[in-house]
Short mmCIF file of C-alpha atoms in Angstrom, two decimals:
data_model
loop_
_atom_site.label_atom_id
_atom_site.label_comp_id
_atom_site.label_asym_id
_atom_site.label_seq_id
_atom_site.Cartn_x
_atom_site.Cartn_y
_atom_site.Cartn_z
CA MET A 1 117.25 143.36 37.39
CA ARG A 2 116.69 139.64 37.02
CA GLN A 3 118.20 137.14 39.40
CA THR A 4 118.72 133.45 38.75
CA LEU A 5 116.74 131.12 40.96
CA SER A 6 117.61 127.82 39.31
CA LYS A 7 119.26 126.26 36.31
CA THR A 8 118.31 123.10 34.51
CA PRO A 9 120.75 120.39 35.73
CA TYR A 10 121.99 119.34 32.30
CA GLY A 11 125.24 117.81 33.61
CA THR A 12 123.46 115.58 36.09
CA GLY A 13 120.86 114.74 33.46
CA ILE A 14 123.50 113.63 30.98
CA VAL A 15 125.13 111.36 33.57
CA PHE A 16 121.70 110.03 34.57
CA LEU A 17 120.91 109.22 30.93
CA LEU A 18 124.32 107.66 30.19
CA ILE A 19 123.71 104.93 32.74
CA PRO A 20 121.02 103.24 30.57
CA VAL A 21 123.40 103.37 27.60
CA VAL A 22 126.01 101.48 29.64
CA PHE A 23 123.42 98.89 30.68
CA ILE A 24 122.36 98.41 27.07
CA GLY A 25 126.02 97.87 26.22
CA PHE A 26 126.33 95.21 28.93
CA ALA A 27 123.11 93.57 27.75
CA LEU A 28 124.33 93.46 24.14
CA TYR A 29 127.73 92.14 25.21
CA ALA A 30 126.08 89.42 27.33
CA THR A 31 123.79 88.52 24.43
CA ILE A 32 126.67 88.29 21.93
CA THR A 33 128.99 86.29 24.18
CA GLU A 34 126.52 84.17 26.17
CA GLY A 35 123.51 84.04 23.88
CA PHE A 36 120.00 85.33 24.51
CA ASP A 37 119.22 84.86 28.17
CA ASP A 38 117.05 86.22 30.96
CA VAL A 39 119.88 88.63 31.82
CA PHE A 40 119.23 90.52 28.61
CA ILE A 41 115.53 90.88 29.38
CA VAL A 42 116.14 92.08 32.94
CA LEU A 43 118.83 94.57 31.87
CA PHE A 44 116.70 95.81 28.99
CA LEU A 45 113.65 96.36 31.22
CA PHE A 46 115.75 98.02 33.93
CA THR A 47 117.38 100.26 31.33
CA GLY A 48 114.05 101.23 29.82
CA ILE A 49 112.52 102.12 33.16
CA PHE A 50 115.65 104.01 34.27
CA GLY A 51 115.78 105.91 30.96
CA VAL A 52 112.08 106.88 30.99
CA VAL A 53 112.27 108.08 34.60
CA GLY A 54 115.47 110.04 33.87
CA VAL A 55 114.07 111.75 30.79
CA ASN A 56 110.84 112.55 32.64
CA ILE A 57 112.62 114.11 35.62
CA PHE A 58 115.12 116.16 33.68
CA THR A 59 112.76 117.45 31.02
CA ARG A 60 110.29 118.68 33.65
CA ILE A 61 112.82 120.72 35.63
CA LYS A 62 113.00 124.30 34.34
CA SER A 63 115.34 127.24 34.70
CA VAL A 64 113.73 130.04 36.70
CA GLU A 65 114.61 133.72 37.05
CA PHE A 66 112.82 136.54 38.86
CA ASP A 67 112.78 140.30 39.27
CA ASP A 68 110.81 142.65 41.54
CA SER A 69 107.36 141.50 40.43
CA HIS A 70 107.59 138.51 38.07
CA MET A 71 108.91 134.98 37.80
CA TYR A 72 110.32 133.94 34.42
CA ILE A 73 110.27 130.29 33.38
CA LEU A 74 112.90 129.57 30.75
CA SER A 75 112.83 126.55 28.48
CA ARG A 76 113.87 125.63 24.99
CA HIS A 77 110.37 126.64 23.83
CA GLY A 78 110.70 130.21 25.08
CA GLU A 79 109.97 132.20 28.19
CA VAL A 80 106.85 132.37 30.35
CA ASP A 81 106.25 135.50 32.43
CA VAL A 82 104.32 134.87 35.68
CA PRO A 83 103.33 137.77 37.97
CA PHE A 84 103.95 137.00 41.65
CA LYS A 85 100.27 137.58 42.44
CA ASN A 86 99.42 134.54 40.26
CA ILE A 87 101.61 132.15 42.27
CA LYS A 88 99.39 130.04 44.52
CA ARG A 89 101.69 127.46 46.08
CA ALA A 90 105.36 126.44 46.36
CA VAL A 91 106.16 123.01 47.79
CA ILE A 92 109.15 120.72 48.04
CA THR A 93 108.74 117.53 46.02
CA GLY A 94 110.07 114.12 47.00
CA THR A 95 112.76 114.34 44.32
CA ARG A 96 116.33 115.14 45.34
CA ILE A 97 119.36 115.58 43.15
CA ASN A 98 122.74 115.64 44.87
CA ARG A 99 121.10 116.35 48.25
CA TRP A 100 119.22 119.39 46.84
CA LYS A 101 115.45 119.33 46.75
CA VAL A 102 113.34 119.94 43.66
CA TRP A 103 110.57 122.52 44.20
CA LYS A 104 107.16 122.64 42.54
CA ILE A 105 105.37 125.96 42.01
CA GLU A 106 101.68 126.13 41.15
CA TYR A 107 100.42 129.28 39.44
CA ARG A 108 97.64 130.58 37.22
CA ASP A 109 98.50 131.50 33.66
CA ASP A 110 97.06 134.42 31.65
CA LEU A 111 93.92 132.39 30.87
CA GLY A 112 93.33 131.53 34.54
CA GLN A 113 94.32 127.88 34.13
CA GLU A 114 96.39 126.28 36.86
CA GLN A 115 99.92 125.38 35.78
CA ARG A 116 102.86 123.72 37.55
CA ILE A 117 106.59 123.86 37.13
CA ARG A 118 109.45 122.11 38.86
CA PHE A 119 112.79 123.74 39.49
CA TYR A 120 116.08 122.83 41.09
CA PRO A 121 117.51 125.68 43.23
CA ARG A 122 120.96 124.19 43.76
CA GLY A 123 123.02 126.67 45.72
CA TYR A 124 120.61 129.60 45.43
CA VAL A 125 119.69 129.83 49.14
CA LYS A 126 119.82 133.64 49.45
CA GLU A 127 117.94 134.05 46.17
CA MET A 128 115.24 131.58 47.29
CA ASP A 129 114.61 133.62 50.44
CA GLU A 130 114.45 136.85 48.44
CA PHE A 131 112.15 135.26 45.85
CA PHE A 132 109.74 133.92 48.48
CA THR A 133 109.76 137.26 50.32
CA ARG A 134 108.78 139.09 47.13
CA VAL A 135 106.12 136.52 46.27
CA TRP A 136 104.68 136.73 49.79
CA GLU A 137 104.66 140.56 49.69
CA SER A 138 102.72 140.46 46.40
CA ASN A 139 100.41 137.66 47.49
CA PRO A 140 100.11 137.04 51.28
CA GLU A 141 97.71 134.13 50.61
CA VAL A 142 100.43 132.06 48.92
CA GLU A 143 101.31 128.69 50.47
CA ILE A 144 105.08 128.19 50.77
CA ASP A 145 106.59 125.01 52.21
CA VAL A 146 109.12 125.38 55.04
CA TRP A 147 109.57 129.13 54.68
CA ILE A 148 108.91 131.74 57.36
CA PRO A 149 107.59 135.19 56.29
CA PRO A 150 109.77 138.12 57.43
CA ASP A 151 107.15 139.46 59.86
CA LYS A 152 107.02 136.12 61.74
CA ARG A 153 110.78 135.57 62.08
CA THR A 154 112.35 135.74 65.52
CA ASP A 155 116.00 136.21 64.52
#
């Protein structure tokens, strides 16, 4: 049976992308009432950078599910099935959303090419431990950031 490991943070993404719209509104209002000024240029550049970064972050984060032997990457383009033995590395990225860390998993696809995904495991602490335990059991050579294998735990 599949378990959910992460969901794409659409709500946070929408809020993150609405902020540039508000700044564009302020820039247009300032332009209409005060005339074309440096404020418009600064707000427009800030909005553009903020919007590009927001779209980039939230379109890269995927929904992830897993079962006993596979990880499933869900996106609007379909589903990718990754056997646990093909997962090579799982690391925490520098990105945080609402105090939760975004993870990056590196794996080999069916053609042997290295692929990467990012996912946001907000609130799925028990599932993360179970996922990493299953991955480690299938592939003891996997590198996992800040996770202790069951045989090395002292509790």
